[in-house]
Amino acid sequence: MLSDPTPTSRAEDGRQIPLLVWRADGPLRAVSSGPLGGGIGVRHWVLNATVPMSYDRDDPAAHLTALAADLALDGPGVGLLTGVDVTEVVARTDTGVRAWATVGLGTPVPAAAPEPAALAQRVGTVNIVVYVPARLADSALVNAVATATEAKTQAIVELGLPGTGTPTDAVTVLCPVDGPEVAYGGPRSTWGAPLARAVHAAVRAGGDRPVVPWSDRLTG
């Protein structure tokens, strides 16, 4: 089982910067596109770290590993980064599926835009974390990432924004390591359908309110 996230902070460059930590009560199967712990494997925790908009480190995995060590997080986990204040996380639950989203939509772009978009210095990352209470096969985990992404895009379209996501979005889906294996994670499957609804609701709610980059608040 994955816990509700715990807000905390770390001292960095003379400032207290927010962190959000999910801990599991045992190993979980996971798929993630995050800079730390990406791919498919067994994970024990998830860390979503706020960073300033000036963030330019070229070693995000090493940075997240150090943050995890400072928090005494044991074993392999998933690490995510965002310019959003992660304490503004939005949570939604549907039929046992739990979804959390930190939503920054300052730089929405169409995924298949013919030319690279000029990225303004506005918060533009949507990080999605999902827990499904059934053991998903590898194929179903991959399918669940696609389903979560489709649900996110549906929410963005409904918000009237000109894009399908942002260039730095990440998705993490976790599930138990034991139990009967579920083969499907699509939007009309047993677990994919509530996953889609929960993610859509979280992203829609998070995107329906003004989001100021965390670092902008220091000078605002």
Short mmCIF file of C-alpha atoms in Angstrom, two decimals:
data_model
loop_
_atom_site.label_atom_id
_atom_site.label_comp_id
_atom_site.label_asym_id
_atom_site.label_seq_id
_atom_site.Cartn_x
_atom_site.Cartn_y
_atom_site.Cartn_z
CA MET A 1 0.00 0.00 0.00
CA LEU A 2 1.18 3.54 -0.75
CA SER A 3 0.73 6.14 1.99
CA ASP A 4 -0.70 9.59 1.55
CA PRO A 5 2.15 11.96 0.72
CA THR A 6 3.91 13.73 3.56
CA PRO A 7 4.96 17.36 2.98
CA THR A 8 8.41 18.33 4.19
CA SER A 9 11.24 20.63 3.07
CA ARG A 10 14.97 20.81 2.64
CA ALA A 11 17.46 23.60 3.20
CA GLU A 12 19.09 24.61 -0.07
CA ASP A 13 20.82 27.85 -1.04
CA GLY A 14 19.64 29.43 2.19
CA ARG A 15 15.96 28.63 1.54
CA GLN A 16 13.49 26.00 2.71
CA ILE A 17 12.27 24.27 -0.44
CA PRO A 18 9.19 21.99 -0.39
CA LEU A 19 9.28 18.22 -0.86
CA LEU A 20 6.51 15.65 -1.00
CA VAL A 21 7.18 12.04 0.03
CA TRP A 22 5.10 8.90 -0.49
CA ARG A 23 6.21 5.85 1.49
CA ALA A 24 5.10 2.29 0.89
CA ASP A 25 4.59 -0.26 3.67
CA GLY A 26 6.36 -2.82 1.48
CA PRO A 27 7.79 -3.16 -2.03
CA LEU A 28 5.58 -2.09 -4.92
CA ARG A 29 5.75 -2.71 -8.64
CA ALA A 30 6.13 0.54 -10.52
CA VAL A 31 6.50 2.14 -13.91
CA SER A 32 7.77 5.70 -14.15
CA SER A 33 9.11 8.27 -16.56
CA GLY A 34 10.79 10.17 -13.72
CA PRO A 35 14.48 11.19 -13.82
CA LEU A 36 15.18 8.86 -10.87
CA GLY A 37 13.82 5.32 -10.77
CA GLY A 38 12.37 5.45 -14.26
CA GLY A 39 11.36 2.32 -16.14
CA ILE A 40 9.69 -0.75 -14.64
CA GLY A 41 10.81 -2.27 -11.36
CA VAL A 42 10.25 -2.62 -7.62
CA ARG A 43 10.12 0.69 -5.76
CA HIS A 44 9.66 1.65 -2.10
CA TRP A 45 8.91 5.38 -2.19
CA VAL A 46 8.19 8.38 -4.40
CA LEU A 47 9.72 11.83 -3.97
CA ASN A 48 8.35 14.93 -5.71
CA ALA A 49 10.71 17.87 -5.23
CA THR A 50 10.05 21.54 -5.90
CA VAL A 51 12.91 23.33 -7.64
CA PRO A 52 13.32 27.01 -8.53
CA MET A 53 12.61 28.10 -12.10
CA SER A 54 16.33 28.82 -12.45
CA TYR A 55 17.12 25.10 -11.94
CA ASP A 56 19.79 24.08 -14.43
CA ARG A 57 21.51 21.04 -12.95
CA ASP A 58 22.44 18.38 -15.49
CA ASP A 59 22.41 15.58 -12.89
CA PRO A 60 18.79 15.44 -11.65
CA ALA A 61 19.02 11.75 -10.75
CA ALA A 62 22.05 12.38 -8.54
CA HIS A 63 20.32 15.39 -6.96
CA LEU A 64 17.20 13.35 -6.19
CA THR A 65 19.32 10.49 -4.82
CA ALA A 66 20.95 12.92 -2.39
CA LEU A 67 17.55 14.30 -1.33
CA ALA A 68 16.29 10.75 -0.72
CA ALA A 69 19.35 9.96 1.39
CA ASP A 70 18.77 13.08 3.49
CA LEU A 71 15.23 11.81 4.14
CA ALA A 72 16.50 8.32 5.05
CA LEU A 73 14.46 6.73 2.25
CA ASP A 74 15.63 3.13 1.93
CA GLY A 75 15.77 1.01 -1.19
CA PRO A 76 15.02 2.04 -4.76
CA GLY A 77 12.40 4.71 -5.36
CA VAL A 78 11.10 7.24 -7.84
CA GLY A 79 12.19 10.88 -7.93
CA LEU A 80 10.38 13.73 -9.69
CA LEU A 81 11.08 17.45 -10.07
CA THR A 82 8.78 20.43 -10.66
CA GLY A 83 8.63 24.21 -10.38
CA VAL A 84 5.25 23.87 -8.63
CA ASP A 85 4.94 24.14 -4.86
CA VAL A 86 4.38 20.44 -4.25
CA THR A 87 2.36 21.12 -1.12
CA GLU A 88 -0.43 22.16 -3.53
CA VAL A 89 -0.83 18.54 -4.63
CA VAL A 90 -4.35 17.52 -5.68
CA ALA A 91 -5.62 14.05 -4.72
CA ARG A 92 -8.53 12.11 -6.16
CA THR A 93 -9.78 8.56 -5.58
CA ASP A 94 -12.03 6.41 -7.76
CA THR A 95 -13.00 2.78 -7.06
CA GLY A 96 -9.87 2.18 -5.03
CA VAL A 97 -7.47 3.87 -7.44
CA ARG A 98 -5.69 6.85 -5.90
CA ALA A 99 -4.19 9.65 -8.00
CA TRP A 100 -2.14 12.67 -7.00
CA ALA A 101 -1.10 15.50 -9.32
CA THR A 102 1.05 18.60 -9.00
CA VAL A 103 -0.14 20.73 -11.87
CA GLY A 104 1.85 23.45 -13.62
CA LEU A 105 0.49 24.36 -17.04
CA GLY A 106 2.42 27.52 -17.87
CA THR A 107 3.96 25.99 -20.99
CA PRO A 108 1.39 23.68 -22.62
CA VAL A 109 2.47 22.46 -26.06
CA PRO A 110 0.99 20.10 -28.64
CA ALA A 111 3.02 16.87 -28.52
CA ALA A 112 3.40 16.77 -32.32
CA ALA A 113 4.04 20.49 -32.83
CA PRO A 114 5.98 20.95 -36.10
CA GLU A 115 8.57 23.20 -34.48
CA PRO A 116 10.01 23.28 -30.95
CA ALA A 117 8.12 25.74 -28.81
CA ALA A 118 10.00 28.68 -27.32
CA LEU A 119 9.79 27.90 -23.64
CA ALA A 120 8.98 30.86 -21.43
CA GLN A 121 10.07 30.94 -17.80
CA ARG A 122 6.68 29.82 -16.50
CA VAL A 123 5.94 26.80 -14.39
CA GLY A 124 5.17 23.98 -16.77
CA THR A 125 5.29 20.48 -15.32
CA VAL A 126 2.50 18.06 -14.49
CA ASN A 127 3.67 15.23 -12.25
CA ILE A 128 1.17 12.40 -11.76
CA VAL A 129 1.46 9.60 -9.19
CA VAL A 130 -1.09 6.77 -9.20
CA TYR A 131 -1.64 3.76 -6.95
CA VAL A 132 -3.70 0.86 -8.32
CA PRO A 133 -4.69 -1.79 -5.73
CA ALA A 134 -4.15 -4.73 -8.08
CA ARG A 135 -1.02 -6.33 -9.48
CA LEU A 136 -0.56 -5.08 -13.04
CA ALA A 137 1.42 -7.00 -15.66
CA ASP A 138 4.26 -5.12 -17.35
CA SER A 139 2.05 -4.52 -20.36
CA ALA A 140 -0.74 -3.21 -18.13
CA LEU A 141 1.67 -0.85 -16.36
CA VAL A 142 2.72 0.61 -19.70
CA ASN A 143 -0.93 0.78 -20.75
CA ALA A 144 -1.75 2.58 -17.49
CA VAL A 145 0.83 5.28 -18.26
CA ALA A 146 -0.84 5.82 -21.64
CA THR A 147 -4.26 5.95 -19.97
CA ALA A 148 -3.08 8.48 -17.38
CA THR A 149 -1.58 10.61 -20.14
CA GLU A 150 -4.80 10.50 -22.17
CA ALA A 151 -6.79 11.53 -19.09
CA LYS A 152 -4.37 14.39 -18.40
CA THR A 153 -4.71 15.59 -21.99
CA GLN A 154 -8.51 15.42 -21.76
CA ALA A 155 -8.36 17.68 -18.70
CA ILE A 156 -6.04 20.13 -20.45
CA VAL A 157 -8.35 20.31 -23.46
CA GLU A 158 -11.34 20.92 -21.20
CA LEU A 159 -9.40 23.74 -19.51
CA GLY A 160 -9.12 25.40 -22.91
CA LEU A 161 -5.33 25.34 -23.06
CA PRO A 162 -3.49 25.03 -26.39
CA GLY A 163 -1.58 21.83 -25.78
CA THR A 164 -1.60 18.16 -24.87
CA GLY A 165 0.83 18.46 -21.97
CA THR A 166 4.10 20.19 -21.13
CA PRO A 167 7.64 19.22 -22.21
CA THR A 168 8.60 17.97 -18.74
CA ASP A 169 5.55 16.01 -17.54
CA ALA A 170 6.08 12.72 -15.72
CA VAL A 171 3.83 9.78 -14.79
CA THR A 172 4.38 7.14 -12.12
CA VAL A 173 2.04 4.17 -11.58
CA LEU A 174 2.49 1.81 -8.64
CA CYS A 175 0.75 -1.41 -7.66
CA PRO A 176 1.19 -4.45 -5.36
CA VAL A 177 3.82 -7.09 -6.11
CA ASP A 178 1.47 -9.93 -5.13
CA GLY A 179 -1.93 -11.18 -6.22
CA PRO A 180 -3.50 -12.25 -9.50
CA GLU A 181 -1.93 -10.48 -12.44
CA VAL A 182 -4.09 -8.00 -14.35
CA ALA A 183 -3.36 -7.91 -18.08
CA TYR A 184 -4.95 -4.61 -19.12
CA GLY A 185 -4.70 -0.96 -18.10
CA GLY A 186 -6.59 0.78 -20.90
CA PRO A 187 -9.35 3.33 -20.29
CA ARG A 188 -12.14 0.74 -20.55
CA SER A 189 -10.44 -1.92 -18.45
CA THR A 190 -11.35 -2.79 -14.85
CA TRP A 191 -8.59 -0.68 -13.33
CA GLY A 192 -7.77 1.64 -16.22
CA ALA A 193 -11.24 3.21 -16.19
CA PRO A 194 -11.09 4.44 -12.56
CA LEU A 195 -7.44 5.41 -13.09
CA ALA A 196 -8.48 7.62 -15.99
CA ARG A 197 -11.29 9.23 -14.00
CA ALA A 198 -9.08 9.88 -10.95
CA VAL A 199 -6.23 11.38 -12.99
CA HIS A 200 -8.62 13.49 -15.05
CA ALA A 201 -10.27 14.86 -11.93
CA ALA A 202 -6.93 15.65 -10.24
CA VAL A 203 -5.42 17.41 -13.25
CA ARG A 204 -8.64 19.28 -14.01
CA ALA A 205 -8.88 20.53 -10.42
CA GLY A 206 -5.20 21.45 -10.26
CA GLY A 207 -5.28 23.27 -13.58
CA ASP A 208 -8.47 25.15 -12.78
CA ARG A 209 -6.74 27.47 -10.33
CA PRO A 210 -3.87 29.96 -10.73
CA VAL A 211 -0.45 28.38 -10.18
CA VAL A 212 2.49 30.63 -9.42
CA PRO A 213 6.00 29.11 -9.66
CA TRP A 214 7.29 28.51 -6.16
CA SER A 215 10.40 30.60 -6.75
CA ASP A 216 8.32 33.56 -8.00
CA ARG A 217 6.66 33.79 -4.59
CA LEU A 218 9.99 34.68 -3.02
CA THR A 219 10.09 37.95 -4.91
CA GLY A 220 6.34 38.58 -5.23
#
